[in-house]
Short mmCIF file of C-alpha atoms in Angstrom, two decimals:
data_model
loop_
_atom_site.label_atom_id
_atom_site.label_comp_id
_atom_site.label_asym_id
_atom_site.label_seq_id
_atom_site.Cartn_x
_atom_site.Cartn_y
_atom_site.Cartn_z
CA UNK A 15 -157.30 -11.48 -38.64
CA UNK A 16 -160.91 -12.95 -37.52
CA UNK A 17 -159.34 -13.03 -33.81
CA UNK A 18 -157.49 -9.42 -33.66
CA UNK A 19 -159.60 -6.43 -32.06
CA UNK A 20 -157.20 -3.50 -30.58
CA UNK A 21 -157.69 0.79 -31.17
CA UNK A 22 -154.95 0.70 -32.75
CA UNK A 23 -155.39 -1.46 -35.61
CA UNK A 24 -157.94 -1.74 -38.24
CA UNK A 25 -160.95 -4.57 -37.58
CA UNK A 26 -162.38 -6.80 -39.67
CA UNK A 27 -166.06 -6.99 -39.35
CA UNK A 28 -167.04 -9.37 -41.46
CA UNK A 29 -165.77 -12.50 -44.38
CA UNK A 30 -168.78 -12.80 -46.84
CA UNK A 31 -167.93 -16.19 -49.29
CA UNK A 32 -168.67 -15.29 -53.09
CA UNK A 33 -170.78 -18.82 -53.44
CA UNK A 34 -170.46 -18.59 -57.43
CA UNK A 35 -166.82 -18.41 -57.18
CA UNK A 36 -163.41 -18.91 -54.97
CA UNK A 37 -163.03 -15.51 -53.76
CA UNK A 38 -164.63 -14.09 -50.56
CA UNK A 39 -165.09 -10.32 -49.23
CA UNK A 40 -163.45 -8.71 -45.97
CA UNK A 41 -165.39 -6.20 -44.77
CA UNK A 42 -163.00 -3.38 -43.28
CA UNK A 43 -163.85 -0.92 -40.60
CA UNK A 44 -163.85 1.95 -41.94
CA UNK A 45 -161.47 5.08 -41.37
CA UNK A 46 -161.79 8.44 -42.20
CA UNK A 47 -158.52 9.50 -42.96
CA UNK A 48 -156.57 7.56 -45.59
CA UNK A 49 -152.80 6.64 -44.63
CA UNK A 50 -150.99 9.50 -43.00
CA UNK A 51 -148.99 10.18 -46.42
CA UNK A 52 -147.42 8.04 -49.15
CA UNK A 53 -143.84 7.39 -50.06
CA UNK A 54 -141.24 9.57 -47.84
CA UNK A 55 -143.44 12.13 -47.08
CA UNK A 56 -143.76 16.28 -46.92
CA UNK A 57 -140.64 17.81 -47.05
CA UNK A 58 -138.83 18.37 -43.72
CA UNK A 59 -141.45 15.61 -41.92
CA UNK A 60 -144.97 16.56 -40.26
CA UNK A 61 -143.17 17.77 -37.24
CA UNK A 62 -141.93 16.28 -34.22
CA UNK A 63 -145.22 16.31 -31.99
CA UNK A 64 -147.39 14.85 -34.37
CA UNK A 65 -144.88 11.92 -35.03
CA UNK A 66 -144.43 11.37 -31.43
CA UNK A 67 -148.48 10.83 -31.01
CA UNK A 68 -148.73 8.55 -34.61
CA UNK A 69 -145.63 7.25 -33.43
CA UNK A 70 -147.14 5.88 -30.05
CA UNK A 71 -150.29 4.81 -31.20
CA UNK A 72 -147.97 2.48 -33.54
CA UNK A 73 -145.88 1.23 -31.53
CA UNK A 74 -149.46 0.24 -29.46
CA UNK A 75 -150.65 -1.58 -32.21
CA UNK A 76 -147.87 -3.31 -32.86
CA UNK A 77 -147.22 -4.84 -29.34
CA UNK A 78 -150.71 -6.01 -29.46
CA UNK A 79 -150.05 -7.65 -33.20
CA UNK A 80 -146.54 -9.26 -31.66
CA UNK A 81 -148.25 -10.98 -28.17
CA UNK A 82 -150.87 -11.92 -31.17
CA UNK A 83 -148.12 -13.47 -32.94
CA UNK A 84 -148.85 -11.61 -35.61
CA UNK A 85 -145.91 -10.08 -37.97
CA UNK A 86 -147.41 -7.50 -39.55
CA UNK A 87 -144.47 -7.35 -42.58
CA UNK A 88 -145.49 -3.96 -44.50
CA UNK A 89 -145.33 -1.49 -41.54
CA UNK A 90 -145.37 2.30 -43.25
CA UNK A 91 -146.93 5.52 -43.42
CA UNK A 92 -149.10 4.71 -46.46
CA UNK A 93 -150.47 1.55 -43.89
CA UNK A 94 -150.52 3.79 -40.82
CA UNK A 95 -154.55 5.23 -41.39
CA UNK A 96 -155.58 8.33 -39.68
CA UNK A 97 -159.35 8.54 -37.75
CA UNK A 98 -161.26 11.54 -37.23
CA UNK A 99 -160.21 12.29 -33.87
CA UNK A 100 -156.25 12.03 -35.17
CA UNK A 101 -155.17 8.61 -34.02
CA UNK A 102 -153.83 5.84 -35.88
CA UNK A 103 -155.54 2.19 -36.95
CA UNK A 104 -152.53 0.13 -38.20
CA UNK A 105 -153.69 -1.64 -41.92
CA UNK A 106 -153.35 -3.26 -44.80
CA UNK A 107 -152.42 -7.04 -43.10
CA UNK A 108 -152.15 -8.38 -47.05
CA UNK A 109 -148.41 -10.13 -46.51
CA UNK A 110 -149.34 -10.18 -42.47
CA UNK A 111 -148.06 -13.85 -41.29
CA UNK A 112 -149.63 -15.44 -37.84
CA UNK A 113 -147.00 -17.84 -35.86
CA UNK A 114 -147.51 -20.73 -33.80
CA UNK A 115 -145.53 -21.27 -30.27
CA UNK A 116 -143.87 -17.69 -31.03
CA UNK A 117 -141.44 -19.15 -33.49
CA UNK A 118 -141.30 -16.04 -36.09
CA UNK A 119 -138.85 -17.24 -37.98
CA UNK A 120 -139.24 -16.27 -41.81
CA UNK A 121 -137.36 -16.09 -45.26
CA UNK A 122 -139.45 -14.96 -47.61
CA UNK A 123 -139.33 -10.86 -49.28
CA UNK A 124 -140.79 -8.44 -46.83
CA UNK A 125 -143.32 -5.43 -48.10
CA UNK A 126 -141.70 -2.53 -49.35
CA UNK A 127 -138.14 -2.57 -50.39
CA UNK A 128 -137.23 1.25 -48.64
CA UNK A 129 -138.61 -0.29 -45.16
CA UNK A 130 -136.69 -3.75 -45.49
CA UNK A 131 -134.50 -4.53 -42.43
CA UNK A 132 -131.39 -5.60 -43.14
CA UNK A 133 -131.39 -8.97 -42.11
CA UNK A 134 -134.08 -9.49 -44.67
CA UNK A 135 -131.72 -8.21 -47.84
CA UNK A 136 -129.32 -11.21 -47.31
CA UNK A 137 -131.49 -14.58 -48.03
CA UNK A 138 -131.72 -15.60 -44.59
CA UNK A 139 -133.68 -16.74 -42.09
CA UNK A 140 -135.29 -13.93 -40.06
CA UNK A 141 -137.38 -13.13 -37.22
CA UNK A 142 -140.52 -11.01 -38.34
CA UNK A 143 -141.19 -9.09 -35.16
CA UNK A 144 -137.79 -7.79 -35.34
CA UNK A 145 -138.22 -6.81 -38.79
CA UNK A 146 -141.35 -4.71 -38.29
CA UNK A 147 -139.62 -2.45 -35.21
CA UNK A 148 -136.63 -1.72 -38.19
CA UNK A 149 -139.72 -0.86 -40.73
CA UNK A 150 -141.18 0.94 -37.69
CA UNK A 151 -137.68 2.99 -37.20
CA UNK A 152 -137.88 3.81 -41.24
CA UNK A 153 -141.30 4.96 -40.91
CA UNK A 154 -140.35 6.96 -37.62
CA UNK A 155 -137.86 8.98 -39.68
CA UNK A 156 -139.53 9.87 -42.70
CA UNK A 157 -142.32 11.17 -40.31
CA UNK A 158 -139.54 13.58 -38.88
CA UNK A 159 -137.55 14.34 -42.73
CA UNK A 160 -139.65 13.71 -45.28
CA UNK A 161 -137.28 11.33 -46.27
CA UNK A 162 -136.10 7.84 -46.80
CA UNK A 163 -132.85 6.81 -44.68
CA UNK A 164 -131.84 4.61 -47.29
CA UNK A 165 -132.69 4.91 -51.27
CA UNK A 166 -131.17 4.32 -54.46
CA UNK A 167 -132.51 3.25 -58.38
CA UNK A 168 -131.92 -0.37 -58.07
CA UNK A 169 -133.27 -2.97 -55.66
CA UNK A 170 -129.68 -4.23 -55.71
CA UNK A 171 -128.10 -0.90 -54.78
CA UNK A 172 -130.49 -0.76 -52.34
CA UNK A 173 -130.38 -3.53 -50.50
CA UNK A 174 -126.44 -2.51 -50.27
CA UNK A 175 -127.46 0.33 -48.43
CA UNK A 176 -129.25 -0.47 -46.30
CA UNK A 177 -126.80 -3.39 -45.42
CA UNK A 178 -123.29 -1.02 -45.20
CA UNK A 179 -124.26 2.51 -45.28
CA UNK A 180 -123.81 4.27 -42.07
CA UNK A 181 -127.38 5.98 -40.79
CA UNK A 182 -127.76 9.98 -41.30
CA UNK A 183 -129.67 12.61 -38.99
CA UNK A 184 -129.84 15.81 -40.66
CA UNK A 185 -130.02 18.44 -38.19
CA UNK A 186 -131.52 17.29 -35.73
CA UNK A 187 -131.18 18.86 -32.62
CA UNK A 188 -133.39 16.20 -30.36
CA UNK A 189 -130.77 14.15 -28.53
CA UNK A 190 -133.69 11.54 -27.57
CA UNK A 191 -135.02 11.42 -30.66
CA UNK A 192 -131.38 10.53 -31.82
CA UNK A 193 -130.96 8.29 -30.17
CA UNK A 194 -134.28 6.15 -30.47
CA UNK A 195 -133.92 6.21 -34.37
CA UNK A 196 -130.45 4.68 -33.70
CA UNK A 197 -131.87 2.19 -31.60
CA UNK A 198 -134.70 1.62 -34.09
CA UNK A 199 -132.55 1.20 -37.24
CA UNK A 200 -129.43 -0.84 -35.87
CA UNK A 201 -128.39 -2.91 -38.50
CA UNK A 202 -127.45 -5.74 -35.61
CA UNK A 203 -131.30 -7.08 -35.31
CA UNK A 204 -129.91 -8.99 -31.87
CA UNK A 205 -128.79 -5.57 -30.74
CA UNK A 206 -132.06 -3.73 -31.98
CA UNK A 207 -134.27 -2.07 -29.00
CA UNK A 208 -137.66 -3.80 -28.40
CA UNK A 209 -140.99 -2.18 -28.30
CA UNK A 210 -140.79 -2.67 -24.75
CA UNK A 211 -137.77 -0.58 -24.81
CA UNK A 212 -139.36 1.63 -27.29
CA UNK A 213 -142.27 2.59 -24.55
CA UNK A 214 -140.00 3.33 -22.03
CA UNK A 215 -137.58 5.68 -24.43
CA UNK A 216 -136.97 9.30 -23.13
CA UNK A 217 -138.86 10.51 -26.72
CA UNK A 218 -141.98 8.24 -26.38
CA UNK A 219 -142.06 9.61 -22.95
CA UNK A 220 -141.50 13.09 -23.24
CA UNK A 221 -144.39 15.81 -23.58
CA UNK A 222 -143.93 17.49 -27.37
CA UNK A 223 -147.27 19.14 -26.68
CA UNK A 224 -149.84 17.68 -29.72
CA UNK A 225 -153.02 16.95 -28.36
CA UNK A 226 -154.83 14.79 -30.69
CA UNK A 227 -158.59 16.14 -31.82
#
């Protein structure tokens, strides 16, 4: 994390070494605002203009993480931390991995069961980048619902969910927003749109109006 410095993402300052024992101390930059909420959210999302701008300076942060070779692994709103002036830091790089040569291949459990890509309920080898823009289409809708796409009691139940059940859009009336969440959570990871795609989408584009503070 020593070499990552970006806007969008939260920096470390500073690695003290405890020299009376084996831990050690990050020191965090420090931001105002907390995460932008936990679990799914307020009921019926924060609204669509406020998403759009979190939703941006997200996707920012996480192309910088990506040509960093970084997978970030736990992208969601609780890890998405708000500054004074109303942008996001992305945080929380606990299960973060850094890749050599690109290769992100990986196999091990993602972060947060409700924002696990499919690919990643199945055993298999995955790529990790690919991974975090399906975690960054879960965290996309519940800033519009207030909502999880895909929930259920067991980890097993799931995990079938998310792997077989078909994606819902409850009234919503934004053809372009629509469309990008289908993009975001295709279950096909080969045919899932990449951030570059993302920032050239009709939604990220389009003017909703919220001016940060």
């Amino acid at each position: 994390m020593k070499i990552l410095h970006h806007p969008r993402i939260v920096n470390l300052i500073e690695v003290i070494d405890d020299p009376d024992s084996d831990h050690f101390y990050m020191v965090l930059e420090y931001v105002e605002g907390g995460g932008i909420f936990r679990e799914s959210g307020p009921p019926g999302g924060i609204g669509q203009a406020t998403a759009q701008l979190y939703f941006r300076d997200t996707v920012e942060g996480l192309v910088y993480l990506h040509k960093k070779n970084v997978v970030h692994g736990d992208i969601k709103p609780e890890n998405l931390l708000v500054t004074s002036e109303g942008r996001i830091k992305i945080g929380d790089f606990s299960i973060s991995q850094m890749f050599e040569s690109g290769n992100d291949l990986m196999q091990r459990s993602p972060g947060t069961p409700v924002f696990t890509a499919p690919e990643c309920c199945t055993g298999s080898q995955y790529h990790g980048k690919i991974a975090d823009i399906w975690a960054l289409g879960v965290t996309l809708y519940c800033m519009v619902f207030g909502c999880y796409p895909f929930i259920d009691d067991t980890l097993q139940d799931l995990y079938d969910k998310i792997l077989h059940k078909e994606l819902s859009l409850p009234d919503l009336s934004n053809h372009r927003l629509a469309h990008l969440l289908e993009r975001l959570l295709c279950k096909d990871p080969k045919m899932r749109i990449s951030l570059e795609e993302v920032a050239r989408h009709p939604w990220f584009l389009e003017d909703l109006g919220h001016k940060p503070v």
